[in-house]
Coordinates of C-alpha atoms in Angstrom, one line a residue:
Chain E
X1 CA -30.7 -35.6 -30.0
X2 CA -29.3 -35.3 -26.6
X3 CA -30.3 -39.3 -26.1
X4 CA -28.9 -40.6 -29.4
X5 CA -25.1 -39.0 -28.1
X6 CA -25.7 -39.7 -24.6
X7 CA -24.3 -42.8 -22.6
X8 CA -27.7 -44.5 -21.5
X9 CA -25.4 -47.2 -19.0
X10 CA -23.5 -43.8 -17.1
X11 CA -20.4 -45.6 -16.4
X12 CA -17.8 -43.7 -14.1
X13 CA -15.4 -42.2 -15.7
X14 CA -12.6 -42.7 -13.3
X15 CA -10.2 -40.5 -14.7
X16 CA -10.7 -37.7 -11.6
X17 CA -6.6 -38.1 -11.3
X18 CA -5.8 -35.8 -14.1
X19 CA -5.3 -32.2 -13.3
X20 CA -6.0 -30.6 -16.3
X21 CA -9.1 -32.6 -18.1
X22 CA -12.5 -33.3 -16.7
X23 CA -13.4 -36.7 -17.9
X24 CA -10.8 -36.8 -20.6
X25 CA -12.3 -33.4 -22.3
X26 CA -10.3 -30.0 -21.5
X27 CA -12.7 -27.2 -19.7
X28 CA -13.0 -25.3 -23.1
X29 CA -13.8 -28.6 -25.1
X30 CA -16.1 -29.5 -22.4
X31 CA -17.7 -25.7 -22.6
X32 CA -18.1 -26.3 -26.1
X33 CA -19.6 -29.1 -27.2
X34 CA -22.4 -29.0 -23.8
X35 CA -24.8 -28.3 -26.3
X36 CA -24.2 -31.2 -28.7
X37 CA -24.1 -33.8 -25.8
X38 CA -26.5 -32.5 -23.9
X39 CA -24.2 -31.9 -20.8
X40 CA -23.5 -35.7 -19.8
X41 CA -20.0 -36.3 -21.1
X42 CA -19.2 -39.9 -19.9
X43 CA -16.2 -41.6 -20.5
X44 CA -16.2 -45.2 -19.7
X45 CA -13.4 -47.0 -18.3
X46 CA -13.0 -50.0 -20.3
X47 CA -11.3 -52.8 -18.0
X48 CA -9.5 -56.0 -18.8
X49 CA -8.3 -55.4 -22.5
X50 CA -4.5 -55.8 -23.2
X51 CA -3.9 -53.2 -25.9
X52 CA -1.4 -54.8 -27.7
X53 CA -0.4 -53.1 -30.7
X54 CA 1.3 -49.9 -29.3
X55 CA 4.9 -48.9 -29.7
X56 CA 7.2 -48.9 -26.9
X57 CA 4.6 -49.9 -24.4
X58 CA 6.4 -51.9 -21.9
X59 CA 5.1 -50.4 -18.8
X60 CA 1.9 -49.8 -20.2
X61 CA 1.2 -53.1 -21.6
X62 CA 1.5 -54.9 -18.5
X63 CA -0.8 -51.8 -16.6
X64 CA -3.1 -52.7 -19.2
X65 CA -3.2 -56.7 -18.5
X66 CA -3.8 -56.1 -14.9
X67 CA -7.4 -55.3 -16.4
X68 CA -10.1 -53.1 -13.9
X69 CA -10.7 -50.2 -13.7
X70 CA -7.7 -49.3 -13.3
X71 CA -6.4 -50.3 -16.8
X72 CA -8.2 -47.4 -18.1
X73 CA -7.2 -44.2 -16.4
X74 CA -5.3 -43.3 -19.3
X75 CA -6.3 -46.0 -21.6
X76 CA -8.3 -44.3 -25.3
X77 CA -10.0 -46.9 -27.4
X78 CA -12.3 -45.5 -30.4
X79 CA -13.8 -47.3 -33.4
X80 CA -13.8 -46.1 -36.9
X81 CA -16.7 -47.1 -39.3
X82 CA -16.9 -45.6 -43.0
X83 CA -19.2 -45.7 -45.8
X84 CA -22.1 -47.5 -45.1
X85 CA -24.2 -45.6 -48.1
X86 CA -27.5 -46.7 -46.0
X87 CA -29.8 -46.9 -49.4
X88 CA -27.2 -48.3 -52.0
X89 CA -28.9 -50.7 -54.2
X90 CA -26.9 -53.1 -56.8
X91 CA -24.9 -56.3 -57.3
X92 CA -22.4 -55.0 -55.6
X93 CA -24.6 -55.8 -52.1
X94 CA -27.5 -56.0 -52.1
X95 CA -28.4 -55.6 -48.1
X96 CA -26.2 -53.0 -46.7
X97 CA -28.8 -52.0 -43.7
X98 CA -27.4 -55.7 -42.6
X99 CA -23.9 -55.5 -43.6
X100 CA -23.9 -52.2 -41.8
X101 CA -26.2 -53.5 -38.8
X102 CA -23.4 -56.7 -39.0
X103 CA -20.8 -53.8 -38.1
X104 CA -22.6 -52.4 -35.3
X105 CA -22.8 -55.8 -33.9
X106 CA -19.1 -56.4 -33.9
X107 CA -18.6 -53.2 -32.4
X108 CA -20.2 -54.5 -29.9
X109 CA -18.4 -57.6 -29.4
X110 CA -15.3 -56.0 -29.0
X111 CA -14.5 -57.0 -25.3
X112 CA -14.4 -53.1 -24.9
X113 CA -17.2 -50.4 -24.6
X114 CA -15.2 -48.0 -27.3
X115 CA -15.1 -43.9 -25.8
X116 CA -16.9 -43.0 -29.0
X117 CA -17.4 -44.6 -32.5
X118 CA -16.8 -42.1 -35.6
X119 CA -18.9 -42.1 -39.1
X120 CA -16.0 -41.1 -41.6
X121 CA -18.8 -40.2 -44.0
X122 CA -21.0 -41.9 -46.9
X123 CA -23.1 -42.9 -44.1
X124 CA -25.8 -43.0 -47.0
X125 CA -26.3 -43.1 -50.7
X126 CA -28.3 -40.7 -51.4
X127 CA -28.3 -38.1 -49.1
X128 CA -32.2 -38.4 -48.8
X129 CA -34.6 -37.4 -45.6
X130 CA -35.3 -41.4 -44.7
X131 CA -31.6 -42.8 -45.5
X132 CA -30.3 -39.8 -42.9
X133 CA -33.3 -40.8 -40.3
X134 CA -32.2 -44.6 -40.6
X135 CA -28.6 -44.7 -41.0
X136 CA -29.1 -42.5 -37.4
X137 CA -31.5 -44.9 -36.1
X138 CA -29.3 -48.1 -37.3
X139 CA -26.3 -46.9 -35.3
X140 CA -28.5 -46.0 -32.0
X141 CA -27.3 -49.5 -31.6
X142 CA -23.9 -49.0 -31.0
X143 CA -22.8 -49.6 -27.4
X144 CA -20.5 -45.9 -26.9
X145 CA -21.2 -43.4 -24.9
X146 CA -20.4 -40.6 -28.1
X147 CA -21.1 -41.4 -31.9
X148 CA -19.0 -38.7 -34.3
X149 CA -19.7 -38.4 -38.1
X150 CA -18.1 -36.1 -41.1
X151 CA -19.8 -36.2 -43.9
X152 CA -19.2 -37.8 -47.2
X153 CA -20.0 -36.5 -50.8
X154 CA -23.4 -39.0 -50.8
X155 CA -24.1 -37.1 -47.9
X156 CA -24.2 -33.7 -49.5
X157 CA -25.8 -34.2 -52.7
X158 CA -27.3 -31.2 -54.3
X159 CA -27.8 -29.6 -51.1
X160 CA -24.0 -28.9 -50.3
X161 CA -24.7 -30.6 -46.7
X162 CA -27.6 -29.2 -45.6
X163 CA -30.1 -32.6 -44.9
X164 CA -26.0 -34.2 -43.2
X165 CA -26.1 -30.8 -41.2
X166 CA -29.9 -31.2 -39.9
X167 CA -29.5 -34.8 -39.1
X168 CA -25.7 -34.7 -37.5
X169 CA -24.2 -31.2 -37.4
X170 CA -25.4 -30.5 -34.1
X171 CA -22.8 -28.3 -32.3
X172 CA -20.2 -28.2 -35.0
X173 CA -18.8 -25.1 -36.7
X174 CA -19.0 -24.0 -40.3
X175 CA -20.2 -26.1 -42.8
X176 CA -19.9 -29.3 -39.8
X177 CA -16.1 -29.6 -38.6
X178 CA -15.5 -29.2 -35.0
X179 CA -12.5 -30.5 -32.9
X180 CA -12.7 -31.9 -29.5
X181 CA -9.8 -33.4 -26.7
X182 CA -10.1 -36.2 -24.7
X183 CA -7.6 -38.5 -23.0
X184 CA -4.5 -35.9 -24.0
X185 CA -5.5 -36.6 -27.7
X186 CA -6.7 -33.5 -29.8
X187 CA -9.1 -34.7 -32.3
X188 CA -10.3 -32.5 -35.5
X189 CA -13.0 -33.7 -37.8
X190 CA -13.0 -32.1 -41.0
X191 CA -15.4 -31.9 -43.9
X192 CA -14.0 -31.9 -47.5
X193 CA -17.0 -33.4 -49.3
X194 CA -18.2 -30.0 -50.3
X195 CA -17.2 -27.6 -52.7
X196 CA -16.4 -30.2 -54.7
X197 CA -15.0 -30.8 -58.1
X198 CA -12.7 -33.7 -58.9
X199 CA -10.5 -33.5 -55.5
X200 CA -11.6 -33.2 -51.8
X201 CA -11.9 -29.8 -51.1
X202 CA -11.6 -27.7 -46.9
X203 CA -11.8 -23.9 -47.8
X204 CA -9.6 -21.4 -46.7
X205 CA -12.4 -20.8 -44.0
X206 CA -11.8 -24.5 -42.4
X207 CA -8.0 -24.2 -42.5
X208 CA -8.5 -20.8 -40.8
X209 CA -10.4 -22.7 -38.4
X210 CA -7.6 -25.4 -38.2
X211 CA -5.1 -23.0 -37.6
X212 CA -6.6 -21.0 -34.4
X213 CA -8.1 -24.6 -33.3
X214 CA -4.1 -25.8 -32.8
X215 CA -2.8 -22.7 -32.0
X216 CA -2.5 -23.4 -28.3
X217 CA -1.2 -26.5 -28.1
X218 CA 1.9 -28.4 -27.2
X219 CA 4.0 -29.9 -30.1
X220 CA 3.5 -33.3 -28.1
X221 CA 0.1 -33.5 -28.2
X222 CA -1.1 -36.5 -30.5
X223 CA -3.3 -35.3 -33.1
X224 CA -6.0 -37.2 -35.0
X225 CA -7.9 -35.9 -38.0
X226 CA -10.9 -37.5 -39.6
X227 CA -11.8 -36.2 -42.9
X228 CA -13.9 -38.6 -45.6
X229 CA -11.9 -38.0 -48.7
X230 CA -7.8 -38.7 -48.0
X231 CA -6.0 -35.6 -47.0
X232 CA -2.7 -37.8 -49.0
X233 CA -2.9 -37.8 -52.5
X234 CA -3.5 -41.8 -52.6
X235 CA -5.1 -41.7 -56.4
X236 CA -6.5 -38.2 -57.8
X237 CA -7.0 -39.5 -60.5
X238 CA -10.2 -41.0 -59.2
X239 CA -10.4 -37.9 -56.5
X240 CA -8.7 -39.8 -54.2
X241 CA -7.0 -36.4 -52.6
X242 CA -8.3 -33.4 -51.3
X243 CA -6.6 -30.4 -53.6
X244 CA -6.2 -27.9 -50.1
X245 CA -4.9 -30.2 -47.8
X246 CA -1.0 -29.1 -48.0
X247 CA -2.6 -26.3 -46.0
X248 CA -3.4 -28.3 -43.0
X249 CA -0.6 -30.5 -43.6
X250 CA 1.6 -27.7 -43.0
X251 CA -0.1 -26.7 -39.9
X252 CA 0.6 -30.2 -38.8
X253 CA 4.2 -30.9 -39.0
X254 CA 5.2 -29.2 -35.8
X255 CA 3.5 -31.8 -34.1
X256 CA 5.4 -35.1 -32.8
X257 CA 2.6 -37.2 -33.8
X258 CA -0.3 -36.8 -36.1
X259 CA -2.6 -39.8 -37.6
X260 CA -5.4 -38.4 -40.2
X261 CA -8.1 -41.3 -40.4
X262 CA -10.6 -41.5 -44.0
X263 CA -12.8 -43.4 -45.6
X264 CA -14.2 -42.8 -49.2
X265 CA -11.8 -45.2 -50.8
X266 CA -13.8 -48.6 -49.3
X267 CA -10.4 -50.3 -48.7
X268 CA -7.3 -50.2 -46.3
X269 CA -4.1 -48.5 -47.0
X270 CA -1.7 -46.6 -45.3
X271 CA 0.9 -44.3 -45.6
X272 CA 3.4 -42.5 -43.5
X273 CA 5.1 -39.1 -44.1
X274 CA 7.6 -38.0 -41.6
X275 CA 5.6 -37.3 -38.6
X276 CA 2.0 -38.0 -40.3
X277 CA 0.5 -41.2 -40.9
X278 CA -2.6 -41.6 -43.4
X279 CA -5.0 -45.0 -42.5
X280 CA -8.1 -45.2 -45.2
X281 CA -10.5 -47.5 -43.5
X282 CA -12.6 -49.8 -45.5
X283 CA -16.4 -49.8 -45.8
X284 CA -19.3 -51.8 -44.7
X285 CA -20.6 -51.3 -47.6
X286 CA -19.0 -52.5 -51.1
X287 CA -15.6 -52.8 -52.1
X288 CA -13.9 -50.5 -54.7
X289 CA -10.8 -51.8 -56.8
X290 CA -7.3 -50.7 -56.2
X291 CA -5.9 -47.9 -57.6
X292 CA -5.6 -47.8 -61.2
X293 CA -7.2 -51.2 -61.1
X294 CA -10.4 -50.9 -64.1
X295 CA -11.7 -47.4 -65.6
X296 CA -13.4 -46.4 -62.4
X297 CA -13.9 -46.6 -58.9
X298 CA -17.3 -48.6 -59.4
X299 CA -19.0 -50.4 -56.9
X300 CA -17.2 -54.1 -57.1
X301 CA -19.3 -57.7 -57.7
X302 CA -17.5 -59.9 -55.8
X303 CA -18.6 -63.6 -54.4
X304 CA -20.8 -63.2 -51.1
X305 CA -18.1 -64.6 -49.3
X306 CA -14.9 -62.2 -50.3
X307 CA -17.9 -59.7 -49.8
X308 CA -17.5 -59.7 -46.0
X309 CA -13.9 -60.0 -46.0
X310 CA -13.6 -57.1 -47.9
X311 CA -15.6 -55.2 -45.6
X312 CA -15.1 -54.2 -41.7
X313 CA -14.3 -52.1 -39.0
X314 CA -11.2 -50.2 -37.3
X315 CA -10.6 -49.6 -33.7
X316 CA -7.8 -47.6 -32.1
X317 CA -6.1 -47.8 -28.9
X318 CA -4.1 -45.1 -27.5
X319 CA -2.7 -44.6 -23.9
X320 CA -1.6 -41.4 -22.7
X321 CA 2.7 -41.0 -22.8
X322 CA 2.8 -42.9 -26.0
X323 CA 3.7 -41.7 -29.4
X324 CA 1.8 -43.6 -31.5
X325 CA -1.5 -45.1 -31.7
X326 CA -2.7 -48.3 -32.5
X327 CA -4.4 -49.1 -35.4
X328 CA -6.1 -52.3 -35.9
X329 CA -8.3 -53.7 -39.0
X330 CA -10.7 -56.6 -38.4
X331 CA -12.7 -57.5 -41.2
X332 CA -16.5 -58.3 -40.6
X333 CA -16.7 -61.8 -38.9
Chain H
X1 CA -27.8 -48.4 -79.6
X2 CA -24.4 -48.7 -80.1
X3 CA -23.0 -47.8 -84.0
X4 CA -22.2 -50.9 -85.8
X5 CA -19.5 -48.8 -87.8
X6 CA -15.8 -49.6 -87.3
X7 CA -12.4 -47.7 -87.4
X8 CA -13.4 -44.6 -86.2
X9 CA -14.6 -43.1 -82.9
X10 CA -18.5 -43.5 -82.6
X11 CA -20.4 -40.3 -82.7
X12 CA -23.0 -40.0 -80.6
X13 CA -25.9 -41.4 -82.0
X14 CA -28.1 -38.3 -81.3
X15 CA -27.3 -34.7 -81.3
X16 CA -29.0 -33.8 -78.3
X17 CA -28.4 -37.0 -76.1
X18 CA -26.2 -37.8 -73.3
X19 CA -26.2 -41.1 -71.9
X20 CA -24.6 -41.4 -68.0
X21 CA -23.5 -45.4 -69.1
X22 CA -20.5 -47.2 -66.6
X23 CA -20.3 -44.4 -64.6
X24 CA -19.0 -42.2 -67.7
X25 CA -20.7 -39.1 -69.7
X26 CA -21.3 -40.4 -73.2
X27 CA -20.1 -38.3 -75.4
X28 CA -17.7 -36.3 -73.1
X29 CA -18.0 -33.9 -75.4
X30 CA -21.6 -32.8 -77.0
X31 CA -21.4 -29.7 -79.6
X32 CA -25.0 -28.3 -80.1
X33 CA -26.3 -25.0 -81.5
X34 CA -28.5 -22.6 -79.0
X35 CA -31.5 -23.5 -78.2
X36 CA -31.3 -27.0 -78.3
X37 CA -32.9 -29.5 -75.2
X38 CA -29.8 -31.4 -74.1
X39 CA -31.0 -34.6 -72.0
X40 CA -28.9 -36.8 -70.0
X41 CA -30.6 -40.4 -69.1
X42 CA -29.0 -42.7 -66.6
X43 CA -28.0 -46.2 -68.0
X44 CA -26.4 -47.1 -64.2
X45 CA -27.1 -49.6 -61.8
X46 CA -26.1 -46.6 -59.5
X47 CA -27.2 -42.7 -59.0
X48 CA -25.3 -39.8 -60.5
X49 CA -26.2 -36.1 -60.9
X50 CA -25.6 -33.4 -63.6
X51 CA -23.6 -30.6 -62.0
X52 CA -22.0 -27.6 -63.5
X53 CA -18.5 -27.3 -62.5
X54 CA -17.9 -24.4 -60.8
X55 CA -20.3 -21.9 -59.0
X56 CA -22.9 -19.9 -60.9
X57 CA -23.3 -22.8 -63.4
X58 CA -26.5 -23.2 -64.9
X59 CA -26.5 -27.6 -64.6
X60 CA -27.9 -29.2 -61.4
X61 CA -29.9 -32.1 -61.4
X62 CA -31.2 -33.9 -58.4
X63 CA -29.6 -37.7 -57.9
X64 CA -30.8 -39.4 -61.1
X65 CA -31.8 -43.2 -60.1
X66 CA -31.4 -45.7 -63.0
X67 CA -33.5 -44.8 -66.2
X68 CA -34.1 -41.6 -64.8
X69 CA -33.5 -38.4 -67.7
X70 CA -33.0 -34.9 -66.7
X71 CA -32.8 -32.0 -69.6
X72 CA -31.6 -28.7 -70.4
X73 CA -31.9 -26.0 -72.7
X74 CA -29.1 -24.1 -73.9
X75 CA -29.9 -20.3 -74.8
X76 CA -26.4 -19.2 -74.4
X77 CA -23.4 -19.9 -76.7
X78 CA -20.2 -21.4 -74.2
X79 CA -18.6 -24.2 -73.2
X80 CA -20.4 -25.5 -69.8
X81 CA -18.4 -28.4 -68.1
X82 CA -20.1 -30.3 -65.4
X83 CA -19.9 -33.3 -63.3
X84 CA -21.5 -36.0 -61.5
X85 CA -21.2 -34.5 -57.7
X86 CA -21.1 -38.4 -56.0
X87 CA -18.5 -39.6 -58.2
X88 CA -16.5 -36.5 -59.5
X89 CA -14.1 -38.1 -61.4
X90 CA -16.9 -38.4 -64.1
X91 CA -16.7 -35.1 -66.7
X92 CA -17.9 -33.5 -69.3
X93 CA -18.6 -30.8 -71.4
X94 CA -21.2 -29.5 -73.5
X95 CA -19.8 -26.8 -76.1
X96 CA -23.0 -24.4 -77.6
X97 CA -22.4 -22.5 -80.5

C-alpha cells in the first residue's frame, strides 16, 4: 500500500519557504494522513510549464515561464480522471483496460509530473475482487507522487463500499471521505455513491464531518471538492444530483472560492453559482448522451473515432494568491 | 416475446416475470398474489441489480450479467419498490396482494 501512494523518483519538494506548510500539507494534514502515505509526502516541483489559463495572473504567468525549480514554489497542478468502469463489456467499448491505460499514458506526457492524480469514482464496473486489484494495478503507472480516488456507485455494488474501502479507503474517515491541504488549497473528497436511491446521497454524518473539517479556516482559502455524483442538480432525472448536497453547499458559500470536481456523467459541463463552480469531467470509458437526450443514460455506440474524442482527461493548475483555478480538458490524443 | 396486440398497453406476458430490457424494469409495475416466485432476467448488454428501495427491504440481488435471472418469493402482502443500485434511475414496483 505504502508503495502504490508513494513517490518512487523522491523529487525535492522545494517549498521549505513557506511558514506554515511542510511540503505543501499543514502539520495536522500531514499528522493525519502518515498512515495512508506511509510517511513520505513528496511534492514535486514541476519546472518549465507556463500555466496559462489562470485569471489575473500577470505576475505569475511570467514567474511561471521563467521555468526551474523555481516556477513551482507555489505552482499546484493535479489531474482528474473519472469512470474508467475497469470490466465494462459492450459496443459501447469494447477495451477499456486500453482506453484507460491510453489515459495513464497521457498523463504522463503532460510536460508536468502532476502533485497527485484523483479517481472521481467508477473506477470499475462491477465492483468485483479482480476489477478493484487491476484498475489499482493499471494506474501504478501513473507518474505522481499521490493517487486519490472516491468511489462511484459501480464501486459499491451490493456491498455499500466495502471491496472500494479494502482496496482504496486506506486512511480515510467514515464510509471513505477524508480532506487534505496542500499548496494553500483545502481539498475534501466526498463519497455520495452510497445510500443510494435515485440521487447522490452524503449523510448527515459526512456533512457533520464537512462542517468541523472547514471550521478553522480562512474564508480565502480555495476549496476543492471531489464527489462522483454532481453536488449541482445537472439532470435528476437520470440521478444526476446528490439530494443532501444544499447542506454542504451552505457550508461553502462563505468561502471566496470553491470548485467541486465529478464524474458519473461521462461528459464535460460546467456550471457556476455565485462563488461555486461545478466541472463534471468526462470518462475514459464510454460516453453517455446529453441530458434529456434518449430514455436513459445508456452506455453510447459511437464510431471508434468520436470514441476517443469523447473521452479524456482534466488537469488543473493553481498558484497560490490566485482566485481561481485553472481547469483544462484534453481529450484522449 | 413481445404481444402482437395493438391499441392498448401490453401486459406483461407472464404473471410472475420481470424482464430488466434497455436498462428499464418490464412491467414497472407487477401485481401478484402471496406466495408467488417473482423472477427478474437480464436482457442487457450491461449489469444491473434488484434492490429494495429503502433499508430493511427484502430485494437484493448480486450484479446480474446478461441472461442472468434472480427470483423471489413473496409471502407478505405490500407494495415493495426497488431499484437497480448501478443505474438508479431504473424503478419499479411489485404490489402483493
Amino acid at each position: 500500500m505504502t508503495n502504490y501512494y508513494d513517490s518512487d523518483d523522491g523529487a525535492s519538494a522545494g517549498d521549505a519557504g513557506r511558514p506554515d506548510t511542510e511540503h505543501g500539507m499543514n502539520r495536522r494534514q500531514l499528522l493525519r494522513h502518515a498512515g495512508w502515505f506511509g510517511g513520505a509526502v513528496v511534492l514535486t516541483v514541476a519546472g518549465g510549464e507556463v500555466i496559462s489559463h489562470i485569471a489575473d495572473s500577470r505576475d505569475t504567468n511570467a514567474a511561471a515561464a521563467a521555468g526551474d525549480g523555481a516556477a513551482g514554489s507555489g505552482a499546484l497542478r493535479f489531474v482528474q480522471v473519472s469512470d474508467s468502469h475497469i470490466g465494462f463489456r459492450g459496443p459501447a467499448n469494447l477495451d477499456v483496460v486500453g482506453s484507460f491505460t491510453e489515459a495513464i499514458n497521457q498523463v504522463n506526457s503532460l510536460g508536468f509530473r502532476p502533485d497527485f492524480v484523483m479517481h472521481s469514482g467508477d473506477l470499475t464496473h462491477l465492483s468485483t475482487a479482480g476489477q478493484f486489484d487491476q484498475v489499482k494495478q493499471l494506474m501504478t503507472a501513473m507518474k505522481t507522487d499521490r493517487i486519490f480516488t472516491v468511489p462511484g456507485e459501480h464501486d459499491s455494488i451490493g456491498d455499500a463500499g466495502r471491496a472500494y474501502r479494502r482496496t482504496f479507503g486506506m486512511g480515510t474517515l467514515g464510509d471513505g471521505w477524508y480532506s487534505f491541504d496542500t499548496h494553500g488549497v483545502h481539498f475534501i473528497a466526498l463519497v455520495n455513491t452510497l445510500s443510494l436511491e435515485k440521487l447522490g446521497h452524503l449523510g448527515n454524518e459526512q456533512i457533520d464531518f464537512v462542517r468541523r473539517d472547514i471550521a478553522g479556516l480562512s474564508s480565502d482559502t480555495p476549496i476543492v471538492v471531489f464527489s462522483h455524483i454532481p453536488l449541482f442538480a445537472m439532470y435528476p432525472q437520470w440521478g444526476w444530483s446528490t439530494d443532501d448536497a444544499l447542506k454542504v453547499i451552505a457550508l461553502l458559500r462563505r468561502f471566496s472560492s470553491v470548485t467541486c470536481l465529478n464524474g458519473h456523467v461521462h461528459q464535460l459541463f460546467t456550471k457556476t453559482d455565485g462563488n461555486i463552480t461545478f466541472h463534471s469531467a468526462t470518462t475514459t470509458a464510454y460516453p453517455l448522451p446529453k441530458p434529456g437526450r434518449g430514455p436513459a443514460p445508456t452506455p453510447q455506440v459511437v464510431p471508434a473515432r468520436q470514441l476517443k474524442s469523447a473521452l479524456g482527461i482534466r488537469s488543473v493548475g493553481y498558484r497560490q494568491g490566485d482566485r481561481e483555478l485553472a481547469i483544462k480538458d484534453q481529450r484522449l490524443a | 416475446m413481445s404481444p402482437s396486440g395493438t391499441g392498448a398497453p401490453a401486459a406483461p406476458v407472464a404473471r410472475n416475470a420481470v424482464a430488466i430490457k434497455n436498462f428499464a424494469f418490464t412491467p414497472a409495475t407487477l401485481k401478484v398474489k402471496v406466495g408467488t416466485t417473482v423472477t427478474w432476467t437480464n436482457q442487457d448488454g450491461d449489469s444491473h441489480t434488484v434492490t429494495s428501495a429503502g433499508a430493511g427491504g427484502p430485494l437484493h440481488s448480486a450484479a446480474m450479467a446478461t441472461h442472468d435471472t434472480y427470483s423471489y418469493t413473496f409471502t407478505k402482502p405490500g407494495t415493495y419498490a426497488y431499484l437497480c443500485t448501478i443505474h438508479p434511475f431504473m424503478t419499479a414496483t411489485v404490489e402483493v396482494t
